[in-house]
Each structure stands twice: as structure tokens, then as C-alpha cells.
Coordinates of C-alpha atoms in Angstrom, one line a residue:
M22 CA -0.1 54.6 95.2
S23 CA 3.2 56.0 94.0
A24 CA 2.7 58.5 91.2
S25 CA 5.7 57.5 89.2
L26 CA 8.6 55.2 88.6
R27 CA 12.0 56.8 89.2
L28 CA 15.5 56.2 87.9
P29 CA 18.7 56.0 89.9
F30 CA 21.6 58.3 89.0
A31 CA 23.8 58.1 92.1
G32 CA 26.9 58.1 90.0
A33 CA 29.1 55.9 87.8
T34 CA 29.0 52.2 88.5
N35 CA 32.7 51.6 88.3
G36 CA 34.7 49.2 90.5
L37 CA 35.6 45.6 90.8
F38 CA 33.9 43.3 93.3
A39 CA 35.9 42.2 96.3
D40 CA 37.5 38.8 96.0
V41 CA 35.4 35.8 96.9
D42 CA 35.7 34.9 100.6
S43 CA 37.7 31.7 100.4
S44 CA 36.5 30.6 103.9
R45 CA 33.0 29.9 102.5
P46 CA 32.1 26.4 101.3
A47 CA 32.8 25.8 97.7
A48 CA 29.1 25.3 97.0
H49 CA 28.6 28.9 97.9
R50 CA 31.4 30.3 95.8
R51 CA 31.6 31.1 92.1
P52 CA 34.9 31.9 90.6
V53 CA 35.2 35.5 89.5
N54 CA 37.0 35.8 86.3
P55 CA 38.8 39.1 85.5
A56 CA 36.4 41.2 83.5
P57 CA 37.7 43.1 80.5
S58 CA 36.3 46.3 82.2
S59 CA 35.8 47.2 85.8
R60 CA 32.4 48.8 85.0
R61 CA 29.3 47.0 86.1
Y62 CA 27.3 47.2 82.9
D63 CA 24.6 45.0 84.4
L64 CA 23.6 47.9 86.7
D65 CA 23.7 50.3 83.7
W66 CA 21.4 48.0 81.7
I67 CA 19.0 47.8 84.7
R68 CA 18.9 51.6 85.0
V69 CA 18.3 52.1 81.3
G70 CA 15.7 49.4 81.1
A71 CA 13.9 50.9 84.0
F72 CA 13.7 54.2 82.2
G73 CA 12.1 52.6 79.1
L74 CA 9.6 51.0 81.5
L75 CA 9.1 54.3 83.2
I76 CA 7.7 55.9 80.1
L77 CA 5.3 53.1 79.5
Y78 CA 4.3 53.2 83.2
H79 CA 3.6 56.9 83.2
V80 CA 1.7 56.8 79.9
G81 CA -0.3 54.0 81.5
L82 CA -1.1 56.2 84.5
A83 CA -2.9 58.6 82.2
Y84 CA -5.4 55.8 81.5
A85 CA -5.5 54.2 84.9
P86 CA -8.3 54.7 87.5
Y87 CA -5.9 56.4 89.9
D88 CA -5.3 60.0 90.7
W89 CA -2.5 61.4 88.5
H90 CA -1.5 64.8 87.3
L91 CA -3.5 64.6 84.0
H92 CA -5.8 61.9 82.5
S93 CA -6.7 60.9 79.1
A94 CA -10.4 60.9 78.1
H95 CA -10.0 57.1 78.1
T96 CA -9.9 55.1 81.3
F97 CA -9.4 51.4 81.7
E98 CA -10.4 49.6 84.9
W99 CA -8.0 46.7 84.1
M100 CA -5.1 49.0 84.7
R101 CA -5.8 48.6 88.4
E102 CA -4.4 45.1 88.2
A103 CA -2.0 45.7 85.3
V104 CA 0.2 48.1 87.3
L105 CA 1.0 45.3 89.7
I106 CA 3.4 43.9 87.1
T107 CA 5.9 46.6 88.2
N108 CA 4.5 48.4 91.2
P109 CA 5.8 46.2 94.0
W110 CA 9.4 46.2 92.9
R111 CA 10.4 48.9 90.5
L112 CA 11.3 51.7 93.0
T113 CA 12.9 49.3 95.5
L114 CA 15.1 47.8 92.8
L115 CA 16.2 51.3 91.6
F116 CA 17.0 52.5 95.1
F117 CA 19.1 49.3 95.5
V118 CA 21.0 50.0 92.3
S119 CA 21.4 53.7 93.3
G120 CA 23.1 52.6 96.5
A121 CA 25.3 50.2 94.7
A122 CA 26.3 52.9 92.2
L123 CA 27.1 55.3 95.0
R124 CA 29.4 52.7 96.6
F125 CA 31.4 52.3 93.4
M126 CA 31.5 56.0 92.8
S127 CA 32.8 56.6 96.3
A128 CA 35.7 54.2 96.1
R129 CA 39.0 56.0 96.8
R130 CA 37.2 59.2 97.8
T131 CA 36.8 60.8 101.2
P132 CA 33.4 61.4 102.7
R133 CA 33.8 65.1 102.1
E134 CA 34.6 64.5 98.4
V135 CA 31.6 62.3 98.0
L136 CA 29.3 64.8 99.7
V137 CA 30.5 67.6 97.5
S138 CA 30.1 65.4 94.4
R139 CA 26.5 64.5 95.4
L140 CA 25.6 68.1 96.0
E141 CA 27.1 69.3 92.7
R142 CA 25.4 66.5 90.8
L143 CA 21.9 66.5 92.4
G144 CA 21.5 70.1 93.7
P145 CA 21.3 72.1 90.4
P146 CA 18.8 69.8 88.6
L147 CA 16.7 69.5 91.7
L148 CA 16.3 73.3 92.0
F149 CA 15.9 73.8 88.3
G150 CA 13.4 71.0 88.1
I151 CA 11.3 72.3 91.0
V152 CA 11.2 75.9 89.7
V153 CA 10.7 75.1 86.0
L154 CA 9.9 71.5 85.1
V155 CA 7.5 70.8 88.0
T156 CA 5.7 74.1 87.9
I157 CA 4.7 73.5 84.3
Q158 CA 3.1 70.2 85.4
S159 CA 1.5 71.7 88.4
W160 CA 0.1 74.6 86.5
I161 CA -1.6 72.4 83.9
E162 CA -2.9 70.2 86.7
A163 CA -4.3 73.3 88.5
V164 CA -6.0 74.5 85.3
E165 CA -7.6 71.1 84.7
K166 CA -8.6 70.1 88.2
S167 CA -9.0 73.4 90.1
G168 CA -10.0 75.8 87.3
W169 CA -7.0 78.1 87.6
S170 CA -7.4 80.8 85.0
E171 CA -4.8 83.5 85.8
G172 CA -2.0 82.2 83.6
Y173 CA 1.4 80.5 84.1
W174 CA 3.3 83.5 85.5
R175 CA 0.6 84.1 88.2
W176 CA 0.9 80.5 89.0
L177 CA 4.6 80.8 89.6
W178 CA 4.0 83.6 92.0
H179 CA 1.3 81.6 93.7
E180 CA 3.8 78.7 94.2
F181 CA 6.8 80.7 95.3
S182 CA 5.3 83.6 97.2
P183 CA 5.7 83.5 101.0
G184 CA 2.2 82.0 101.3
G185 CA 2.8 79.4 98.6
L186 CA 6.1 78.3 100.2
I187 CA 4.4 77.9 103.6
N188 CA 1.9 75.5 102.0
G189 CA 4.8 73.6 100.4
V190 CA 6.0 73.3 96.8
P191 CA 5.1 70.3 94.6
V192 CA 8.1 68.2 93.6
N193 CA 6.2 65.6 91.5
H194 CA 8.5 63.1 90.0
L195 CA 11.6 64.9 91.4
W196 CA 10.8 63.4 94.9
F197 CA 13.2 60.6 93.9
V198 CA 16.0 63.1 93.3
L199 CA 15.4 64.6 96.8
Y200 CA 15.3 61.2 98.4
I201 CA 18.5 60.1 96.7
A202 CA 20.2 63.3 97.9
V203 CA 19.1 62.7 101.5
Y204 CA 19.9 59.0 101.5
S205 CA 23.4 59.9 100.1
L206 CA 23.9 62.0 103.2
V207 CA 23.2 59.0 105.3
A208 CA 25.7 56.9 103.3
V209 CA 28.3 59.7 103.7
A210 CA 27.7 59.5 107.5
L211 CA 28.1 55.8 107.3
M212 CA 31.4 56.1 105.5
R213 CA 32.8 57.8 108.7
R214 CA 32.3 54.5 110.5
P215 CA 34.1 51.9 108.4
D216 CA 33.9 49.4 111.3
W217 CA 30.1 49.5 111.0
I218 CA 30.3 48.9 107.2
E219 CA 32.7 46.0 107.8
K220 CA 30.3 44.4 110.3
A221 CA 27.3 44.8 108.0
E222 CA 29.2 43.3 105.1
G223 CA 30.2 40.4 107.3
F224 CA 26.5 39.8 108.1
I225 CA 25.7 39.8 104.4
D226 CA 28.4 37.2 103.7
R227 CA 27.4 35.0 106.6
R228 CA 23.6 35.2 106.4
L229 CA 22.6 35.8 102.8
T230 CA 23.7 32.5 101.4
G231 CA 21.7 29.6 100.0
P232 CA 17.9 30.1 100.2
W233 CA 18.3 32.8 102.8
V234 CA 19.3 35.2 100.0
L235 CA 15.6 35.1 99.2
I236 CA 14.0 34.4 102.5
L237 CA 15.6 37.1 104.8
P238 CA 14.9 40.1 102.4
M239 CA 11.4 38.9 101.9
A240 CA 10.9 38.7 105.7
Y241 CA 12.1 42.2 106.2
L242 CA 9.9 43.6 103.4
A243 CA 6.9 41.6 104.8
V244 CA 7.4 43.0 108.3
I245 CA 7.6 46.7 107.3
R246 CA 4.7 46.2 104.8
I247 CA 2.4 44.7 107.4
L248 CA 3.4 47.0 110.3
L249 CA 4.1 50.4 108.6
F250 CA 2.2 50.5 105.3
P251 CA -1.3 50.5 106.8
A252 CA -0.4 53.4 109.0
F253 CA 1.7 55.6 106.7
G254 CA 1.2 54.4 103.1
V255 CA 3.5 56.0 100.5
T256 CA 3.3 59.8 100.6
N257 CA 6.5 60.9 98.8
F258 CA 6.6 63.7 101.5
L259 CA 10.1 63.5 103.0
A260 CA 9.1 64.4 106.6
W261 CA 6.2 61.9 106.8
D262 CA 6.9 58.9 104.7
W263 CA 8.1 56.3 107.2
Y264 CA 7.1 53.1 105.4
N265 CA 8.8 54.5 102.2
H266 CA 11.9 55.3 104.2
A267 CA 12.0 51.9 105.8
L268 CA 11.7 50.4 102.3
S269 CA 13.7 52.8 100.1
L270 CA 16.4 53.8 102.5
G271 CA 16.8 50.2 103.5
A272 CA 17.1 49.2 99.8
F273 CA 19.6 52.1 99.2
L274 CA 21.8 51.1 102.1
F275 CA 21.5 47.4 101.2
G276 CA 22.7 48.2 97.7
Y277 CA 25.5 50.3 99.1
L278 CA 26.7 47.5 101.4
A279 CA 26.1 44.7 99.0
A280 CA 27.7 46.3 96.0
R281 CA 31.1 44.6 96.4
R282 CA 30.1 41.4 98.0
S283 CA 30.9 38.8 95.3
L284 CA 29.3 36.0 97.3
L285 CA 26.0 37.7 97.4
W286 CA 25.9 38.3 93.7
S287 CA 26.9 34.6 93.1
E288 CA 24.0 33.5 95.3
L289 CA 21.6 35.8 93.5
E290 CA 22.7 34.4 90.2
R291 CA 22.4 30.8 91.6
Y292 CA 18.8 31.4 92.8
R293 CA 17.6 33.5 89.9
W294 CA 15.3 30.8 88.5
H295 CA 13.8 30.1 91.9
A296 CA 13.2 33.8 92.3
L297 CA 11.5 34.0 88.9
A298 CA 9.3 31.1 89.7
V299 CA 8.1 32.6 93.0
A300 CA 7.5 36.0 91.2
A301 CA 5.4 34.2 88.5
A302 CA 3.3 32.5 91.2
C303 CA 2.8 35.7 93.2
L304 CA 1.6 38.0 90.4
P305 CA -1.8 36.4 89.6
V306 CA -2.4 36.0 93.4
M307 CA -1.8 39.8 93.8
M308 CA -4.1 40.6 90.9
L309 CA -6.8 38.4 92.3
Q310 CA -6.5 40.0 95.8
V311 CA -6.9 43.5 94.2
A312 CA -9.8 42.5 92.0
H313 CA -11.7 40.5 94.6
P314 CA -13.8 42.4 97.1
G315 CA -12.4 40.2 99.9
G316 CA -8.8 40.7 98.9
G317 CA -8.1 42.9 101.9
A318 CA -9.4 40.5 104.5
F319 CA -7.6 39.8 107.8
L320 CA -6.4 43.4 108.0
G321 CA -4.8 43.1 104.7
V322 CA -2.0 40.9 106.1
P323 CA -2.2 38.2 103.3
R324 CA -2.2 40.8 100.6
N325 CA 0.8 42.6 102.1
L326 CA 2.6 39.4 102.6
V327 CA 2.2 38.3 98.9
F328 CA 3.2 41.8 97.9
A329 CA 6.4 41.7 99.8
I330 CA 7.3 38.2 98.6
D331 CA 6.8 39.2 95.0
Q332 CA 8.8 42.4 95.6
W333 CA 12.0 40.7 96.4
A334 CA 11.5 37.7 94.1
V335 CA 11.4 40.0 91.1
I336 CA 14.3 42.1 92.3
A337 CA 16.4 39.0 93.0
A338 CA 15.6 37.5 89.6
I339 CA 16.5 40.7 87.7
L340 CA 19.8 41.1 89.6
G341 CA 20.7 37.5 89.2
F342 CA 20.0 37.3 85.4
A343 CA 21.7 40.7 84.8
N344 CA 24.8 39.6 86.7
R345 CA 24.8 36.4 84.7
H346 CA 24.3 37.9 81.2
L347 CA 24.9 41.6 81.3
R348 CA 27.8 42.2 83.7
D349 CA 30.4 42.7 81.0
K350 CA 28.1 43.7 78.1
G351 CA 29.3 47.2 77.3
G352 CA 29.4 49.1 74.1
A353 CA 28.4 52.3 72.4
V354 CA 24.7 51.9 72.9
I355 CA 24.7 51.4 76.7
T356 CA 27.4 54.1 77.1
Y357 CA 25.2 56.6 75.3
L358 CA 22.0 55.6 77.1
T359 CA 23.7 55.7 80.5
G360 CA 24.8 59.2 79.8
A361 CA 21.3 60.3 78.7
V362 CA 19.2 58.6 81.4
F363 CA 19.3 61.3 84.1
T364 CA 18.5 64.2 81.7
C365 CA 15.7 62.1 80.2
Y366 CA 14.4 61.3 83.7
L367 CA 14.2 65.0 84.5
A368 CA 12.5 66.0 81.3
H369 CA 10.2 63.1 80.6
Q370 CA 7.2 63.7 82.9
T371 CA 6.9 67.4 81.9
I372 CA 7.0 66.5 78.3
L373 CA 4.4 63.8 78.8
V374 CA 2.0 66.1 80.7
V375 CA 2.3 68.8 78.1
A376 CA 1.9 66.4 75.3
L377 CA -1.2 64.8 76.8
W378 CA -2.7 68.3 77.3
F379 CA -2.1 69.0 73.6
V380 CA -3.2 65.7 72.3
R381 CA -6.2 65.0 74.4
P382 CA -8.5 67.4 72.6
W383 CA -7.9 65.6 69.3
A384 CA -10.0 62.7 70.6
L385 CA -7.7 60.1 69.1
P386 CA -8.3 56.3 69.6
A387 CA -6.7 55.2 72.9
G388 CA -4.0 53.1 71.1
V389 CA -3.0 55.8 68.7
E390 CA -3.0 58.4 71.5
A391 CA -0.9 56.2 73.8
L392 CA 1.6 55.5 71.1
T393 CA 1.8 59.2 70.2
L394 CA 2.6 60.0 73.9
V395 CA 5.3 57.3 74.1
I396 CA 7.0 58.6 70.9
V397 CA 6.8 62.3 71.9
T398 CA 8.0 61.7 75.5
L399 CA 10.9 59.5 74.5
G400 CA 11.9 61.5 71.5
G401 CA 11.5 64.8 73.3
S402 CA 13.6 63.6 76.2
L403 CA 16.4 62.4 74.0
A404 CA 16.2 65.7 71.9
I405 CA 16.7 67.7 75.1
Y406 CA 19.7 65.5 76.0
E407 CA 21.2 66.0 72.6
V408 CA 21.0 69.7 73.0
V409 CA 22.1 70.2 76.6
R410 CA 25.1 67.8 76.4
R411 CA 26.6 70.2 73.8
L412 CA 26.1 73.2 76.2
P413 CA 28.7 72.9 79.0
L414 CA 27.2 75.9 80.8
V415 CA 23.7 74.4 80.8
G416 CA 24.5 70.7 81.3
P417 CA 24.7 70.7 85.1
I418 CA 21.1 71.9 85.6
W419 CA 20.1 68.9 83.5
G420 CA 22.0 66.4 85.5
L421 CA 25.2 66.2 83.4
K422 CA 28.6 66.4 85.0
A423 CA 30.1 69.9 84.9
R424 CA 32.9 70.3 82.4
A425 CA 35.8 72.6 83.2
L426 CA 33.6 74.9 85.4
S427 CA 36.8 76.3 86.9
Q428 CA 37.6 78.0 83.7
P429 CA 36.5 81.6 83.1
V430 CA 33.1 81.8 81.3
A431 CA 34.7 83.6 78.4
V432 CA 37.1 80.6 77.9
Q433 CA 34.2 78.2 78.0
L434 CA 32.2 80.2 75.5
K435 CA 35.2 80.3 73.2
Q436 CA 35.6 76.5 73.4
W437 CA 31.8 76.1 72.9
L438 CA 31.9 78.2 69.7
G439 CA 34.5 76.0 68.1
Q440 CA 36.9 73.2 68.8
P441 CA 40.1 72.2 67.0
G442 CA 39.1 69.7 64.3
Q443 CA 35.5 70.7 64.5
P444 CA 35.3 74.4 63.6
F445 CA 31.9 76.1 63.6
R446 CA 30.3 73.0 65.1
R447 CA 28.4 75.0 67.8
R448 CA 27.4 77.7 65.3
R449 CA 26.0 75.1 63.0
L450 CA 24.0 73.7 65.9
L451 CA 22.5 77.1 66.4
L452 CA 21.6 77.3 62.7
A453 CA 20.0 74.0 63.0
V454 CA 17.7 75.5 65.6
G455 CA 16.9 78.2 63.0
V456 CA 15.8 75.4 60.6
A457 CA 13.6 73.8 63.2
A458 CA 11.8 77.0 64.4
P459 CA 9.6 77.6 61.3
L460 CA 8.7 73.9 61.2
L461 CA 7.6 74.0 64.9
A462 CA 5.6 77.2 64.2
L463 CA 3.8 75.5 61.3
A464 CA 3.1 72.4 63.4
S465 CA 1.8 74.5 66.3
V466 CA -0.6 76.5 64.1
C467 CA -1.9 73.4 62.4
A468 CA -2.4 71.6 65.7
A469 CA -4.2 74.7 67.2
I470 CA -6.5 74.9 64.1
L471 CA -7.4 71.2 64.5
T472 CA -8.5 71.8 68.1
Y473 CA -10.6 74.9 67.0
P474 CA -13.2 73.4 64.7
D475 CA -15.0 76.7 64.0
F476 CA -11.9 78.7 63.2
D477 CA -12.3 80.7 60.0
N478 CA -8.9 81.0 58.2
A479 CA -10.3 83.6 55.9
R480 CA -11.7 86.0 58.6
Q481 CA -9.8 85.3 61.8
Y482 CA -6.3 86.3 62.9
L483 CA -3.8 83.7 64.0
S484 CA -3.6 85.3 67.5
E485 CA -7.2 84.2 68.1
L486 CA -5.9 80.6 68.2
G487 CA -4.4 81.5 71.6
G488 CA -7.3 83.7 72.8
A489 CA -10.2 83.0 75.1
S490 CA -12.4 81.7 72.4
A491 CA -10.0 78.9 71.5
S492 CA -10.6 75.5 73.0
A493 CA -7.0 74.7 73.6
P494 CA -5.1 78.0 73.5
L495 CA -2.0 76.5 75.1
I496 CA -1.2 74.6 71.9
F497 CA -0.8 77.9 70.0
N498 CA 0.6 80.0 72.8
G499 CA 3.1 77.3 73.9
G500 CA 4.3 76.6 70.4
V501 CA 4.7 80.3 69.6
F502 CA 6.5 80.9 72.8
V503 CA 9.0 78.1 72.0
C504 CA 9.4 79.4 68.5
G505 CA 10.2 82.8 69.9
V506 CA 13.0 81.4 72.0
L507 CA 14.3 79.4 69.1
A508 CA 14.2 82.4 66.8
A509 CA 16.4 84.3 69.3
V510 CA 18.8 81.4 69.5
A511 CA 18.9 81.1 65.7
G512 CA 19.6 84.8 65.4
V513 CA 22.7 84.4 67.5
G514 CA 23.7 81.5 65.2
I515 CA 23.2 83.6 62.1
G516 CA 25.2 86.5 63.6
L517 CA 28.0 84.2 64.5
A518 CA 27.9 82.6 61.1
M519 CA 28.3 86.0 59.5
M520 CA 31.3 86.7 61.7
G521 CA 32.9 83.4 60.9
L522 CA 32.4 83.6 57.1
C523 CA 33.4 87.2 56.5
G524 CA 34.4 88.8 59.8
A525 CA 31.3 91.0 59.8
R526 CA 31.2 91.7 63.5
I527 CA 29.0 94.8 63.5
A528 CA 26.5 93.4 61.0
G529 CA 26.5 90.1 62.7
A530 CA 25.9 91.6 66.1
L531 CA 23.1 93.8 64.8
T532 CA 21.5 90.8 63.1
A533 CA 21.6 88.9 66.4
V534 CA 20.1 91.8 68.3
V535 CA 17.2 92.1 65.8
F536 CA 16.5 88.4 66.1
V537 CA 16.7 88.4 69.9
L538 CA 14.2 91.3 70.1
A539 CA 11.9 89.7 67.6
G540 CA 12.1 86.4 69.5
F541 CA 11.3 88.2 72.7
G542 CA 8.3 89.9 71.2
L543 CA 7.0 86.7 69.8
A544 CA 7.4 84.8 73.1
A545 CA 6.2 87.6 75.3
S546 CA 3.0 88.1 73.2
T547 CA 1.9 84.6 74.2
L548 CA 1.9 85.5 77.9
F549 CA -0.8 88.1 77.2
P550 CA -3.2 86.4 74.8
W551 CA -5.3 88.5 72.5
P552 CA -7.3 90.8 73.2
D553 CA -5.0 91.8 76.1
P554 CA -3.4 95.1 74.9
R555 CA -0.1 93.9 76.1
H556 CA -0.3 91.3 73.3
M557 CA 0.9 94.0 70.9
V558 CA 4.4 93.4 72.2
I559 CA 4.4 91.1 69.2
N560 CA 5.2 94.1 67.0
L561 CA 8.8 93.7 68.1
A562 CA 8.8 90.6 65.9
L563 CA 8.2 92.7 62.8
G564 CA 11.8 94.0 63.3
I565 CA 12.9 90.8 61.7
Q566 CA 12.1 92.4 58.4
L567 CA 15.4 94.3 58.7
A568 CA 17.4 91.1 59.0
P569 CA 17.7 90.3 55.3
L570 CA 19.2 93.8 54.7
L571 CA 21.7 93.3 57.6
L572 CA 22.6 89.9 56.2
L573 CA 23.2 91.4 52.8
W574 CA 25.4 94.0 54.3
G575 CA 27.5 91.5 56.3
L576 CA 27.9 89.0 53.4
H577 CA 28.5 91.5 50.6
G578 CA 32.1 90.5 50.3
R579 CA 31.4 86.9 49.7
K580 CA 31.0 86.3 46.0
D581 CA 30.3 82.6 46.4
L582 CA 26.9 83.4 48.2
R583 CA 25.2 84.7 45.1
R584 CA 22.1 82.5 45.4
L585 CA 21.7 83.3 49.1
K586 CA 21.9 87.0 48.3
I587 CA 19.3 86.7 45.6
F588 CA 17.0 84.9 48.1
L589 CA 17.5 87.6 50.7
V590 CA 16.7 90.4 48.2
A591 CA 13.5 88.5 47.1
V592 CA 12.4 88.0 50.7
F593 CA 12.9 91.7 51.6
V594 CA 11.0 92.8 48.5
L595 CA 8.2 90.4 49.1
M596 CA 7.8 91.4 52.8
A597 CA 7.8 95.1 51.7
I598 CA 5.1 94.4 49.2
L599 CA 3.0 92.6 51.7
T600 CA 3.5 95.4 54.3
V601 CA 2.3 98.2 52.0
I602 CA -0.7 96.1 50.8
T603 CA -1.9 95.0 54.3
K604 CA -1.4 98.5 55.6
H605 CA -3.7 99.8 52.8
L606 CA -0.9 102.0 51.5
V607 CA -1.7 100.8 48.0
F608 CA -4.6 99.0 46.4
P609 CA -7.1 100.0 49.2
G610 CA -9.8 97.4 49.7
T611 CA -7.6 94.5 48.5
V612 CA -7.3 93.3 52.1
N613 CA -10.8 93.2 53.7
D614 CA -12.7 91.4 56.4
A615 CA -13.5 88.5 54.1
N616 CA -9.9 87.6 53.3
V617 CA -7.7 89.2 56.0
G618 CA -6.8 85.8 57.5
W619 CA -5.3 84.5 54.2
W620 CA -3.2 87.7 53.8
E621 CA -2.0 87.3 57.4
R622 CA -1.1 83.6 56.7
A623 CA 1.0 84.6 53.7
Y624 CA 2.8 87.3 55.6
A625 CA 3.5 84.9 58.5
I626 CA 4.9 82.2 56.2
V627 CA 7.3 84.6 54.6
L628 CA 8.2 86.4 57.9
V629 CA 9.1 83.1 59.6
G630 CA 9.9 80.7 56.8
W631 CA 12.8 82.6 55.3
V632 CA 14.7 82.2 58.5
G633 CA 14.7 78.4 58.1
V634 CA 15.9 78.7 54.5
A635 CA 18.7 81.2 55.4
S636 CA 19.8 79.1 58.3
L637 CA 20.0 76.0 56.2
L638 CA 22.1 77.7 53.5
L639 CA 24.4 79.3 56.0
E640 CA 24.9 76.0 57.8
R641 CA 25.9 74.3 54.5
R642 CA 28.3 77.1 53.8
L643 CA 29.9 76.9 57.2
R644 CA 30.3 73.2 56.8
H645 CA 32.1 73.7 53.5
H646 CA 34.1 76.5 54.9
A647 CA 35.3 74.4 57.8
R648 CA 36.5 71.7 55.4
G649 CA 38.3 74.2 53.3
L650 CA 36.2 73.3 50.3
D651 CA 35.6 75.7 47.3
S652 CA 32.1 74.5 46.5
P653 CA 29.9 75.9 43.8
A654 CA 27.9 79.1 44.4
M655 CA 24.9 78.6 46.6

């Protein structure tokens, strides 16, 4: 059973099909009218549609009676048959589309140029994903299934130490990226033999016409299913996955060779209804074969045969209908989604596993839980894309094309900080992070409290939500860790905003340093949960109390920021009062064991909340400043 549905991202799908072979009978030819664009939007729509299906499929695996990384408390036996709706064909279709996309991308490029392009596009996200994204998933899986209790950083060492590397490193859903990279090497080697490509394309034009466009691929899939699948299965392990290679590499190369054969696409369109009818007939038969105890009779040959027939029938129907109705259907929506799909693919499974780990202790009804997972996974994936596509230095590790990487880093940073016509755009984005950080902190604390029914807000400290006595400490520790990172980012934005508004370079730099240290202290404290003495690194976060004074110093020359200055003074005074009271410097006994928790909550709200308000006000002022507006005092 394959663990996950994968998306192709072998490159842009640009290019016109070759002219129809006029030597073929007219019955086998469809006139190809010039399209307004050379881009094959049908392949884009298939790729994007598959990603939407991917999220539903992976959420479904959390409820299915199969081994997956993490499961919900709810399990449904009927999922055993339901997965057959997509299981036979989804990966094969996407390998086919990936091969076709590579063919269009490689037009007018040498094999060496294609090789370099593939390595640049697939190498960085593969390495980043294995080291960061996959290890988060594997760590959670180890905690849940193997009782790992030594923390995430020890797990990283366990995975990438010499002993861990000898045992192999999990790639999880990134196996597809690895396979596409290797298969692309095969295609590059094939490019060096154009005579072989010409012969293969001639075979496609001669043989895959009429009903044979359905029969021959079904026959190939049936043979490898019957002969190879019982012996090898699907392992997703590159060195020992021979059925999968016969299937997926075959589909990839078929897509590469078939991409520009107009006659084949005409035949797929012509037989789309026939293919759909065959697929509709096969699906209930497959489900019955899985559900019935005798479904695997006769060495499983009947079941594998029906599986293979359904496999190509669905693929042919999708390709035929897409070629008919979506080939020229471009627009802003598909352009945006096509750009986002690889980044979302990289991010989605990690987001889903983490979200399920957080949500599962809440014991929600299955429908509510599943809908929550879908929304969080899709929304989180798109949110990551929205951030990284604005960061040219980060984009390549998230699967985005490198932009102007030949320029010096200083030049890229200067461009990133502001562009003609959009001054301060990047700084405003950083300030938006500052607005989001307190909201995330509040959400993390609330969620952690919900999973800790006996938590006493009056008597217990917030750090105990991430300690050993908490039922789900990752909710608090993970949320606070992210908030620490966001606080550091926001501090950089606040410092840059001060420089942009009034040229306060020293004050701006000091403000950024204070925020970075505070963010580090906040994030690092979660790696050593209370009562570990190293948890006290969180005291670095208290340095943020100096930030209001630094802001007042840097902004003192701006008379139009009177309200912001009043707010900063009030925040500093309030934090000072809370400090002297909680440290028992005045009114001894006011803070005691019966109410210390509430005092800490008040302190935390002020300490973190003011950053969001200040970021919002500075972002508004930058926006007005960029437009050259003299707005009222803030």
C-alpha cells in the first residue's frame, strides 16, 4: 500500500504539439486549431486537481485500517475499499504528467542544460525536506509508535549519526521527489539518443490508435501487475522497488514520449467515454474483490487484472476529457495554483501530521476532526507558499525557481527590502509577522490548556503546559517555539521600519538585536521543558522589556506618531509595575501561591501582546509613508 499520493513538478508544461501525421487515415486525425497559448493548461489542471485530492487522501489515511505515520482515534473499515477510488491510478497518472511536463520543459535545451535545471530545482527541496520536514514527521511517529522520549534534537542526531545513516533515513512523502529526480536522469540519457526517441514516437503513432489506445497500455499494466507485484509490492525504496519502477518509470517515459504526439491525444479524447465506462464497471468489482474473502483466489490474477484495467481506463478518461475541455483554459487561478503546487506538496504532510497530533487529544467527532485537518493542511500549505515566494533566498529550498541567484547576496537583500513602486513592502510583511505572533501564542496556550483538563490557571505556571505532567506538551512547546521565531523576525521588521521612517539606524539595530535574543530565548526554552534548569534560557525573552524604550528613542523625531509613543510609554510603565510586584519589591504578599498563575498570565499578555499592536501601527505608518500621505496622528 503506497503511503501517499504525490504531485508532479517536473517543470513548466509549455510547448505546442507536433503537427498531426497526415499519412494517417482521416478517421484517426483531429484537426489541431492554433491555441491562443502554447501552454498545456490541461496538464496544469490535472496536477492541481491531484493536489486537492492528495489532501483528502492523506486525511483519509489517518482514518483507514492501514499503517500510516499517525492515526486518528477513529478508524473506519470501509476505508479499505474507499481508497480504491484513487489508489490504482493516481500515481501512475502523475508520473505520466511529470514525464510530459519534462518533455515540454526540455524543448530547445541540451541534455546538460536539462540535467542542471533538474538538479537545481529538485536537489535543494529534497535535502531540506529530508533534514527538516520529514524528521518532524518521523519524530512524531517514533514518539507515538516506539515510545521515543528523548526529544526532537536527540532524534535528529539519531537519524543523521553514522549509525542512523547506515540504517537509512526516512524520506516519507518525498520519495516521489527522489524518483522524479532519478527518472529525469534516465530521460536525459534518452535525449542523447534522438533516434531511439524517434522510433518510440513512431511506435506510438502506429500502434496506439483506435481501441488499441486503451488495450495495449492495459495489457502492459496487467503483465507487470501479475508478474512483478506479488514478488516486490510497492516499497518506495529506490533500490528495491522493481514493480514500482516498471509502473512509474514506464509511465514517466511514456508521458515524455507521448507529450507531443497529437494523434495519441486525439485518440484519448475520442475514446474518453469508453474509458470512463470501463472504469465505472471495474470499480465495484475491485471493491468486491477486496471485501470478499475469496477475492485473492487464483493467485490473485483476476484481482490484479481488474486493477490494471481500471488503472489505465481512469487515466485515459482523465487525459481525454482534460484535453477536450481544459487544454486552453488558462487564467489567474490556474497560474497561481500551478506556482504553489510544489511548495504545498512539500509542506502538506508535515502540517497534516503535526495538526493531527495536536488535534487528536481533543476527541472531536470524526467529521469535525477531518474537516479541521483538511482546512489546516490546505491553509497552512498555502500560507507557507505565500511567505516563501516573497523570499528569493529561501524560495529554492521550497521548490520555487531561483531568482537572480547570480547577484551578490547584498544586492538581493536590497531588492527584497523594497522595490520601485512598492517601497517598504518587505518590511511591512515582517511587521505582519509581528501581528501574527501574539495571536499564535494565545492560540497555543488555549489549545494546550484544553488538552490539560486538570491545569489550574491560578496556581500553575504556563511553562507547566509544556512539562512532563502535560498530556500534550508539544502543543505548547511547538507553539511557543514558532512564536519565538516569529518574534525574532518581527523584531527585524520593527528595526527596519524605524530606519525607514526616521533613519534611526542605531536604535533600529539595537531593537532588532533585543527581539532576536528574546525570540531565541523563547524558542530555546521549549527544547528544555520545565523543570530542566536549561529552561531558564527563557529569561532572555525578558529583554524585550527594553524594546519600548528603544522604539521611543528611535522615533522621537516623528511628531506624527504621538499615539504610538503614548502606547509605548504605557506599555513600559505597566511592565515595570508588574515586574516590581511579581518580584515582591513592593506590596509583599500580593502575589502568592494561590494567584501566581493569574499574575503570570497578565504579565505574558502585556509582554507579548504589545508587539502585535506596535507592529500593526508601524505597518500602517509605513503604508502611508510609502504613498506620501500626511495622515492624522496615530
